[in-house]
Tab-separated table of C-alpha atoms and ligand atoms in Angstrom:
chain	number	residue	atom	x	y	z
A	1	MET	CA	0.111	-0.206	-0.016
A	2	LEU	CA	1.325	3.609	-0.907
A	3	LEU	CA	0.714	6.345	1.454
A	4	SER	CA	1.282	9.669	0.100
A	5	VAL	CA	1.621	13.037	2.688
A	6	VAL	CA	0.730	16.104	0.511
A	7	LEU	CA	2.915	19.080	2.318
A	8	PRO	CA	1.893	23.079	1.210
A	9	CYS	CA	4.734	24.806	2.422
A	10	TYR	CA	5.177	28.956	2.186
A	11	GLN	CA	8.005	30.058	3.721
A	12	GLU	CA	9.226	27.082	5.362
A	13	GLU	CA	12.398	26.317	4.443
A	14	ARG	CA	13.489	26.121	7.444
A	15	ASN	CA	11.158	23.444	8.276
A	16	ILE	CA	11.309	21.129	5.065
A	17	GLU	CA	14.097	19.109	6.035
A	18	ALA	CA	12.342	18.429	9.431
A	19	ALA	CA	8.992	17.734	8.784
A	20	TRP	CA	10.087	15.113	5.583
A	21	ALA	CA	12.473	13.772	8.308
A	22	GLN	CA	9.470	13.448	10.879
A	23	VAL	CA	7.144	11.728	8.313
A	24	LEU	CA	9.879	8.848	7.414
A	25	GLU	CA	10.391	8.602	11.189
A	26	ALA	CA	6.704	8.019	11.588
A	27	THR	CA	6.497	5.722	9.257
A	28	LYS	CA	9.541	3.507	8.888
A	29	SER	CA	7.849	0.780	11.425
A	30	LEU	CA	4.979	1.219	9.018
A	31	PRO	CA	3.394	-1.845	6.662
A	32	VAL	CA	3.397	1.099	3.853
A	33	ASP	CA	5.296	2.152	1.200
A	34	VAL	CA	5.177	6.647	1.188
A	35	GLU	CA	5.744	9.475	-0.975
A	36	GLY	CA	6.161	13.239	0.224
A	37	VAL	CA	3.918	15.026	-2.379
A	38	PHE	CA	5.290	18.866	-1.552
A	39	VAL	CA	3.646	21.810	-2.665
A	40	ASP	CA	5.651	24.810	-2.658
A	41	ASP	CA	2.539	28.013	-2.713
A	42	GLY	CA	5.218	30.366	-4.259
A	43	SER	CA	7.628	31.167	-1.798
A	44	THR	CA	10.035	33.606	-1.957
A	45	ASP	CA	12.197	32.351	0.741
A	46	GLY	CA	14.717	29.476	-0.048
A	47	THR	CA	11.806	26.522	-0.123
A	48	LEU	CA	12.317	26.030	-3.424
A	49	LEU	CA	15.826	24.927	-3.035
A	50	ARG	CA	15.170	22.917	-0.621
A	51	LEU	CA	12.515	20.959	-2.450
A	52	ARG	CA	14.931	20.516	-4.993
A	53	GLU	CA	17.705	19.613	-2.638
A	54	LEU	CA	15.323	17.323	-0.846
A	55	ALA	CA	14.372	15.500	-3.823
A	56	ALA	CA	17.633	14.737	-5.639
A	57	ARG	CA	18.514	12.884	-2.171
A	58	ASP	CA	15.113	11.233	-2.138
A	59	PRO	CA	12.826	9.599	-4.847
A	60	ARG	CA	10.504	9.115	-2.369
A	61	VAL	CA	10.084	12.888	-2.410
A	62	ARG	CA	8.474	15.152	-5.565
A	63	TYR	CA	7.054	18.803	-5.389
A	64	LEU	CA	5.756	21.129	-7.249
A	65	SER	CA	6.335	24.556	-7.237
A	66	PHE	CA	2.983	27.101	-8.259
A	67	SER	CA	3.695	30.437	-10.198
A	68	ARG	CA	2.825	32.447	-6.767
A	69	ASN	CA	1.396	32.305	-3.936
A	70	PHE	CA	-2.083	31.197	-4.479
A	71	GLY	CA	-2.931	30.068	-0.860
A	72	LYS	CA	-3.374	26.938	1.292
A	73	GLU	CA	-6.410	25.484	-0.079
A	74	SER	CA	-4.618	25.282	-4.097
A	75	ALA	CA	-1.817	24.237	-2.796
A	76	MET	CA	-3.624	21.287	-0.631
A	77	LEU	CA	-5.658	20.447	-3.840
A	78	ALA	CA	-2.463	20.624	-6.571
A	79	GLY	CA	-0.848	17.981	-3.281
A	80	LEU	CA	-4.014	15.926	-3.998
A	81	GLY	CA	-3.952	16.167	-7.541
A	82	HIS	CA	-0.590	14.552	-7.698
A	83	ALA	CA	-0.831	12.050	-4.666
A	84	ARG	CA	-0.939	8.586	-6.360
A	85	GLY	CA	-1.380	6.389	-2.767
A	86	ASP	CA	-4.273	4.641	-1.873
A	87	ALA	CA	-4.420	6.672	1.112
A	88	VAL	CA	-3.256	10.455	1.457
A	89	VAL	CA	-2.782	12.311	4.464
A	90	ILE	CA	-2.403	16.477	4.476
A	91	MET	CA	-0.652	18.085	6.870
A	92	ASP	CA	1.346	21.372	7.442
A	93	SER	CA	5.423	21.228	6.640
A	94	ASP	CA	5.734	23.911	9.601
A	95	LEU	CA	5.948	20.739	12.370
A	96	GLN	CA	2.571	22.157	13.912
A	97	HIS	CA	0.823	18.521	12.565
A	98	PRO	CA	3.149	15.789	14.577
A	99	ALA	CA	3.869	12.995	11.860
A	100	SER	CA	3.576	10.392	14.653
A	101	LEU	CA	-0.125	10.026	14.227
A	102	ILE	CA	0.076	8.664	11.145
A	103	GLU	CA	0.374	5.517	12.843
A	104	ALA	CA	-3.628	5.837	14.903
A	105	MET	CA	-4.585	7.505	11.747
A	106	LEU	CA	-3.713	3.971	9.496
A	107	ALA	CA	-5.002	2.024	11.861
A	108	LYS	CA	-8.142	3.536	11.457
A	109	HIS	CA	-8.303	3.508	7.635
A	110	ALA	CA	-7.595	-0.419	8.126
A	111	GLU	CA	-11.052	-0.222	10.084
A	112	GLY	CA	-12.903	1.157	7.195
A	113	TYR	CA	-12.730	4.990	7.765
A	114	ASP	CA	-11.997	6.748	4.724
A	115	GLN	CA	-11.725	10.328	6.073
A	116	VAL	CA	-9.493	10.119	9.463
A	117	VAL	CA	-9.389	13.722	11.227
A	118	ALA	CA	-7.013	14.913	13.487
A	119	ARG	CA	-8.282	17.307	16.469
A	120	ARG	CA	-6.237	19.328	18.268
A	121	THR	CA	-6.720	19.959	21.833
A	122	ARG	CA	-6.857	22.874	23.152
A	123	THR	CA	-4.654	22.571	25.792
A	124	GLY	CA	-1.624	25.323	25.912
A	125	ASP	CA	-3.413	28.119	23.634
A	126	ARG	CA	-4.509	31.604	24.738
A	127	ARG	CA	-7.743	31.927	26.727
A	128	SER	CA	-8.565	34.632	23.795
A	129	ARG	CA	-7.839	32.029	21.387
A	130	THR	CA	-10.060	29.092	22.641
A	131	LEU	CA	-13.263	31.821	23.510
A	132	SER	CA	-12.765	33.578	20.108
A	133	ALA	CA	-12.581	29.842	18.197
A	134	ARG	CA	-16.036	28.416	20.439
A	135	ILE	CA	-17.819	31.592	19.322
A	136	TYR	CA	-16.787	31.608	15.685
A	137	TYR	CA	-17.989	27.342	15.435
A	138	SER	CA	-21.372	28.466	17.466
A	139	ILE	CA	-22.805	30.966	14.749
A	140	VAL	CA	-20.645	29.405	12.266
A	141	ASN	CA	-22.686	26.149	12.768
A	142	ARG	CA	-26.056	27.858	12.850
A	143	LEU	CA	-25.258	29.440	10.003
A	144	ILE	CA	-24.059	26.878	7.365
A	145	ASP	CA	-25.182	23.884	6.272
A	146	VAL	CA	-22.329	21.205	6.885
A	147	ARG	CA	-21.205	20.235	10.448
A	148	LEU	CA	-17.442	22.465	11.272
A	149	ASP	CA	-15.617	20.807	14.621
A	150	ASP	CA	-13.324	22.671	17.148
A	151	GLY	CA	-10.138	21.742	16.588
A	152	VAL	CA	-10.794	19.671	13.422
A	153	GLY	CA	-8.260	21.449	10.188
A	154	ASP	CA	-6.888	20.249	7.014
A	155	PHE	CA	-4.329	17.150	8.643
A	156	ARG	CA	-6.107	14.147	7.975
A	157	MET	CA	-5.948	11.036	5.924
A	158	LEU	CA	-8.211	10.240	3.044
A	159	SER	CA	-8.999	7.256	1.549
A	160	ARG	CA	-8.514	7.072	-2.931
A	161	THR	CA	-12.295	7.330	-2.847
A	162	ALA	CA	-12.221	10.594	-0.382
A	163	THR	CA	-9.422	12.037	-2.251
A	164	ASP	CA	-10.997	11.372	-5.728
A	165	ALA	CA	-14.919	12.538	-4.303
A	166	LEU	CA	-12.996	16.429	-3.062
A	167	LEU	CA	-10.651	15.879	-6.693
A	168	ALA	CA	-14.463	15.578	-8.508
A	169	MET	CA	-15.380	18.723	-6.927
A	170	PRO	CA	-14.427	21.844	-9.213
A	171	GLU	CA	-15.625	25.239	-7.242
A	172	TYR	CA	-13.292	27.889	-7.426
A	173	ASN	CA	-13.466	29.093	-4.182
A	174	ARG	CA	-12.457	26.466	-1.548
A	175	PHE	CA	-13.506	26.435	1.925
A	176	SER	CA	-12.175	22.765	2.605
A	177	LYS	CA	-13.817	23.072	6.492
A	178	GLY	CA	-16.698	22.673	4.173
A	179	LEU	CA	-15.627	20.310	1.707
A	180	PHE	CA	-14.365	17.675	3.811
A	181	SER	CA	-17.744	17.683	6.207
A	182	TRP	CA	-19.509	18.413	2.574
A	183	ILE	CA	-18.150	15.136	1.188
A	184	GLY	CA	-19.043	12.751	3.987
A	185	TYR	CA	-18.014	9.146	4.272
A	186	PRO	CA	-17.365	7.480	7.574
A	187	THR	CA	-15.377	9.336	9.567
A	188	ALA	CA	-13.097	8.492	12.552
A	189	VAL	CA	-11.283	11.045	14.803
A	190	VAL	CA	-7.915	11.145	16.747
A	191	ASP	CA	-7.136	13.462	18.850
A	192	TYR	CA	-3.622	15.341	19.245
A	193	ASP	CA	-2.114	18.046	21.603
A	194	ASN	CA	-1.222	21.584	20.315
A	195	LEU	CA	1.777	22.033	19.085
A	196	ALA	CA	3.445	25.708	18.691
A	197	ARG	CA	5.655	26.800	15.887
A	198	VAL	CA	9.052	26.682	16.018
A	199	GLU	CA	10.687	28.398	13.075
A	200	GLY	CA	9.433	30.798	10.257
A	201	ARG	CA	5.405	32.306	11.358
A	202	SER	CA	1.925	31.677	11.121
A	203	SER	CA	0.114	33.400	7.890
A	204	TRP	CA	-2.886	34.191	9.709
A	205	SER	CA	-3.568	37.746	10.713
A	206	LEU	CA	-6.871	38.825	12.111
A	207	ARG	CA	-8.617	39.940	9.144
A	208	ARG	CA	-7.560	36.700	7.314
A	209	LEU	CA	-9.294	34.949	9.984
A	210	LEU	CA	-12.256	37.438	9.789
A	211	ASP	CA	-12.511	36.353	5.696
A	212	TYR	CA	-12.371	32.946	6.388
A	213	GLY	CA	-15.287	33.219	8.530
A	214	ILE	CA	-17.206	35.279	6.240
A	215	ASP	CA	-16.070	32.101	3.369
A	216	GLY	CA	-17.060	29.801	5.974
A	217	ILE	CA	-20.912	30.706	6.071
A	218	LEU	CA	-21.246	32.353	2.522
A	219	SER	CA	-19.834	28.784	0.836
A	220	PHE	CA	-22.200	26.489	2.095
A	221	ASN	CA	-25.458	27.968	2.076
A	222	ASN	CA	-27.761	30.665	1.494
A	223	LYS	CA	-28.887	31.891	4.935
A	224	PRO	CA	-28.049	35.332	4.602
A	225	LEU	CA	-29.995	35.842	1.620
A	226	ARG	CA	-33.235	34.026	3.237
A	227	LEU	CA	-32.146	35.989	6.689
A	228	ALA	CA	-32.685	39.159	3.730
A	229	VAL	CA	-36.339	38.112	2.956
A	230	TYR	CA	-37.786	37.716	5.930
A	231	LEU	CA	-36.229	40.786	7.393
A	232	GLY	CA	-37.687	43.270	4.313
A	233	GLY	CA	-40.697	41.335	5.104
A	234	PHE	CA	-41.295	41.866	8.764
A	235	ILE	CA	-39.950	45.983	7.611
A	236	THR	CA	-42.543	45.678	4.851
A	237	MET	CA	-45.423	44.087	7.240
A	238	LEU	CA	-44.070	47.497	10.002
A	239	SER	CA	-44.156	50.226	8.122
A	240	ILE	CA	-47.714	49.210	6.356
A	241	GLY	CA	-49.129	48.913	10.106
A	242	TYR	CA	-47.049	52.346	10.811
A	243	VAL	CA	-48.572	53.713	7.345
A	244	ILE	CA	-52.102	52.819	8.812
A	245	TRP	CA	-51.973	54.063	11.882
A	246	VAL	CA	-50.692	57.321	10.986
A	247	ILE	CA	-53.589	57.519	7.989
A	248	GLY	CA	-55.994	56.839	11.267
A	249	ALA	CA	-54.168	59.295	13.252
A	250	ALA	CA	-54.137	62.236	10.579
A	251	LEU	CA	-58.082	61.296	10.010
A	252	VAL	CA	-59.214	61.278	13.887
A	253	TYR	CA	-56.752	64.132	15.438
A	254	GLY	CA	-56.209	65.982	12.225
A	255	VAL	CA	-52.801	66.427	10.367
A	256	THR	CA	-50.298	67.411	13.540
A	257	SER	CA	-46.568	68.001	12.063
A	258	PRO	CA	-43.818	66.311	14.617
A	259	GLY	CA	-42.061	63.847	13.909
A	260	TYR	CA	-38.515	64.539	12.353
A	261	VAL	CA	-37.221	61.604	14.894
A	262	THR	CA	-39.030	58.785	13.846
A	263	LEU	CA	-38.450	60.186	10.012
A	264	ILE	CA	-34.650	60.019	10.384
A	265	SER	CA	-34.220	56.838	12.473
A	266	ALA	CA	-36.372	55.057	9.944
A	267	VAL	CA	-34.651	56.672	6.395
A	268	LEU	CA	-31.159	55.694	8.399
A	269	GLY	CA	-32.339	52.679	9.776
A	270	ILE	CA	-33.792	51.291	6.653
A	271	GLY	CA	-30.913	52.194	4.722
A	272	GLY	CA	-28.092	50.807	6.758
A	273	ILE	CA	-30.130	47.786	6.443
A	274	GLN	CA	-30.353	47.709	2.336
A	275	LEU	CA	-26.616	48.437	1.723
A	276	ALA	CA	-26.261	45.689	4.275
A	277	PHE	CA	-28.030	43.278	2.415
A	278	LEU	CA	-27.056	44.314	-0.878
A	279	GLY	CA	-24.038	43.191	0.181
A	280	ILE	CA	-24.425	39.958	0.535
A	281	VAL	CA	-26.013	39.750	-2.265
A	282	GLY	CA	-22.941	41.741	-3.725
A	283	GLU	CA	-20.914	38.752	-2.025
A	284	TYR	CA	-22.739	35.756	-3.617
A	285	ILE	CA	-22.062	37.885	-7.074
A	286	GLY	CA	-19.236	38.106	-6.509
A	287	ARG	CA	-18.215	34.530	-5.701
A	288	ILE	CA	-20.947	33.932	-9.412
A	289	TYR	CA	-17.884	36.533	-11.002
A	290	PHE	CA	-15.003	34.253	-10.343
A	291	GLU	CA	-16.908	30.301	-10.283
A	292	THR	CA	-17.553	31.577	-14.063
A	293	LYS	CA	-14.635	32.393	-15.110
A	294	ARG	CA	-13.097	28.884	-15.001
A	295	ARG	CA	-9.883	29.804	-14.131
A	296	PRO	CA	-7.382	27.422	-13.027
A	297	HIS	CA	-6.866	27.211	-9.281
A	298	TYR	CA	-3.260	27.258	-9.601
A	299	LEU	CA	-0.015	27.317	-12.144
A	300	VAL	CA	3.081	25.285	-11.526
A	301	LYS	CA	6.027	26.888	-12.630
A	302	GLU	CA	8.048	24.225	-11.765
A	303	SER	CA	7.937	20.403	-10.944
A	304	SER	CA	9.357	16.687	-9.973
A	305	GLY	CA	7.447	15.046	-13.064
A	306	LEU	CA	4.206	14.444	-11.201
A	307	PRO	CA	1.447	12.848	-12.530
A	308	ASP	CA	-1.435	15.217	-12.556
A	309	ARG	CA	-4.940	13.605	-11.671
A	310	THR	CA	-6.389	17.098	-10.603
A	311	GLU	CA	-7.564	16.148	-14.248
A	312	LEU	CA	-10.570	15.117	-12.637
A	313	ALA	CA	-11.621	18.454	-11.171
A	314	ARG	CA	-10.818	19.667	-14.616
A	315	GLN	CA	-12.585	18.381	-16.781
A	316	VAL	CA	-15.201	19.597	-14.997
A	317	SER	CA	-14.268	23.233	-14.204
A	318	THR	CA	-11.575	24.226	-16.058
A	319	PRO	CA	-10.605	23.287	-20.247
A	320	GLY	CA	-7.233	23.781	-21.201
A	321	THR	CA	-5.696	24.727	-17.495
A	322	VAL	CA	-2.165	24.666	-17.548
A	323	ALA	CA	-1.405	23.007	-14.254
A	324	GLY	CA	1.361	19.873	-14.687
B	401	LIG	N1	0.692	28.249	3.626
B	401	LIG	C1	0.165	27.845	2.061
B	401	LIG	N2	0.288	28.644	1.485
B	401	LIG	C2	-0.327	29.876	2.144
B	401	LIG	C3	-0.030	30.026	3.803
B	401	LIG	C4	0.004	28.766	4.380
B	401	LIG	O1	0.857	26.602	2.030
B	401	LIG	O2	-0.786	31.251	1.695
B	401	LIG	C5	1.383	26.543	4.469
B	401	LIG	C6	2.379	26.712	5.157
B	401	LIG	O3	3.590	26.311	4.886
B	401	LIG	C7	2.176	25.442	6.283
B	401	LIG	C8	0.267	25.524	6.355
B	401	LIG	O4	-0.047	25.967	5.461
B	401	LIG	O5	2.132	24.426	5.811
B	401	LIG	C9	-0.420	26.581	8.095
B	401	LIG	O6	0.110	27.664	7.342
B	401	LIG	P1	-0.183	28.849	8.609
B	401	LIG	O7	1.085	27.686	9.715
B	401	LIG	O8	0.542	29.842	8.551
B	401	LIG	O9	-1.228	28.619	9.329
B	401	LIG	P2	-1.729	28.109	10.645
B	401	LIG	O10	-0.836	26.416	11.422
B	401	LIG	O11	-1.536	29.454	11.773
B	401	LIG	O12	-3.127	27.889	10.708
B	402	LIG	MG1	0.800	26.234	11.204
C-alpha cells in the first residue's frame, strides 16, 4: 500500500527537512510505502531550493512549485491531485502537525474509515483564542449547512475514494473545511495536543481569519439571503401597520407635524439594512463571477515530474488548464 503525504509549504525553508524527517520516522515501522508530495505555494525564500535538494536526494519526494502564492487551499488541491497513494495524508509543513499521528490514522483507515481527522485539543492555547474559536464555531454552525468542528483542520488522512471525491469538486472558492465535511463518508477522529510553531511565522492575521469566517458562511449556504427576505418582509409589514396608524390618526385628530426623529431613524435604519443586504447579495454575485471565469486553481512553475490527477477536477471546471 502506498501512502502519500501532501505538504503545502509557504516560506518554510527552515522546516521542510525536519518535516520530511518526521514523516519518515513516523512511518518507518508501518507496513506502507510513503511518497512525499510537497507543494511550494510561491514562496519567496529558499523553500524551492530545499525541495530540489530533497527530491534529488530522496526519490520518494516529489514537489511542485506554484508561479505565485495561490493560498493553502490551492496548494492542498494540487497536492491531492498529484498524490498517487491509496491513502493520502494532508499535513502542514511547519511541524505543527505531529507526524507520529500517522500510525493511529492508518489504523483507523484499516478499519474502513474514509476520512481520519486529527482533532487538536486546545490545551496550552491562550484563553482569548480558545474563546473566540468557540464563539466562531457556534455562530458558523448555526448558519451553515455542513458541520464544522473546533480543533479540526486540514490535518487528516483520506482514502482514495474520499480524495477522488474532493478532486471531483471543481469550485473555485474552496473552503476546504466545508468540502471535507460535505463529502461525508465514514469519518473517525484522533486527538492530539497543540504544538507551537518553532520556525517561521503563521501567515494568518486577524483580518484573514475574519475573511475566512465570512467565506465559510457564504460558501456553504444561502441563509444570509433567506435572512434578507425575512427581515425585508418583517419591515414591510411593520411599515404597512405604521402607515395605517398614521393615516388613522390624521383622520381622527387632524394633521400634526412632529415626527422628525421617527422620520430620520426610519430613513437611516432602513438605509443601513439595505446597504448591508446589498453587500451580501454582492458577495454572492462576486462568487458567481469568479466561478464563471473558470480559471485554473493554480499555475505550476516547476515540478519534479508528477503525474497530475487534478484532471478530474479540471474536466468539469477548467478546460485547458496549464497545471502539471
Ligand atoms: N501555507 C501555504 N500557503 C499559504 C499559507 C500557508 O501553503 O498561503 C502552508 C504553510 O506553509 C503551512 C500551512 O499552510 O504548512 C499552515 O500555515 P500556517 O502555519 O501559516 O497556518 P496556521 O498553522 O497558523 O493555521
Ligand atoms: Mg502553522
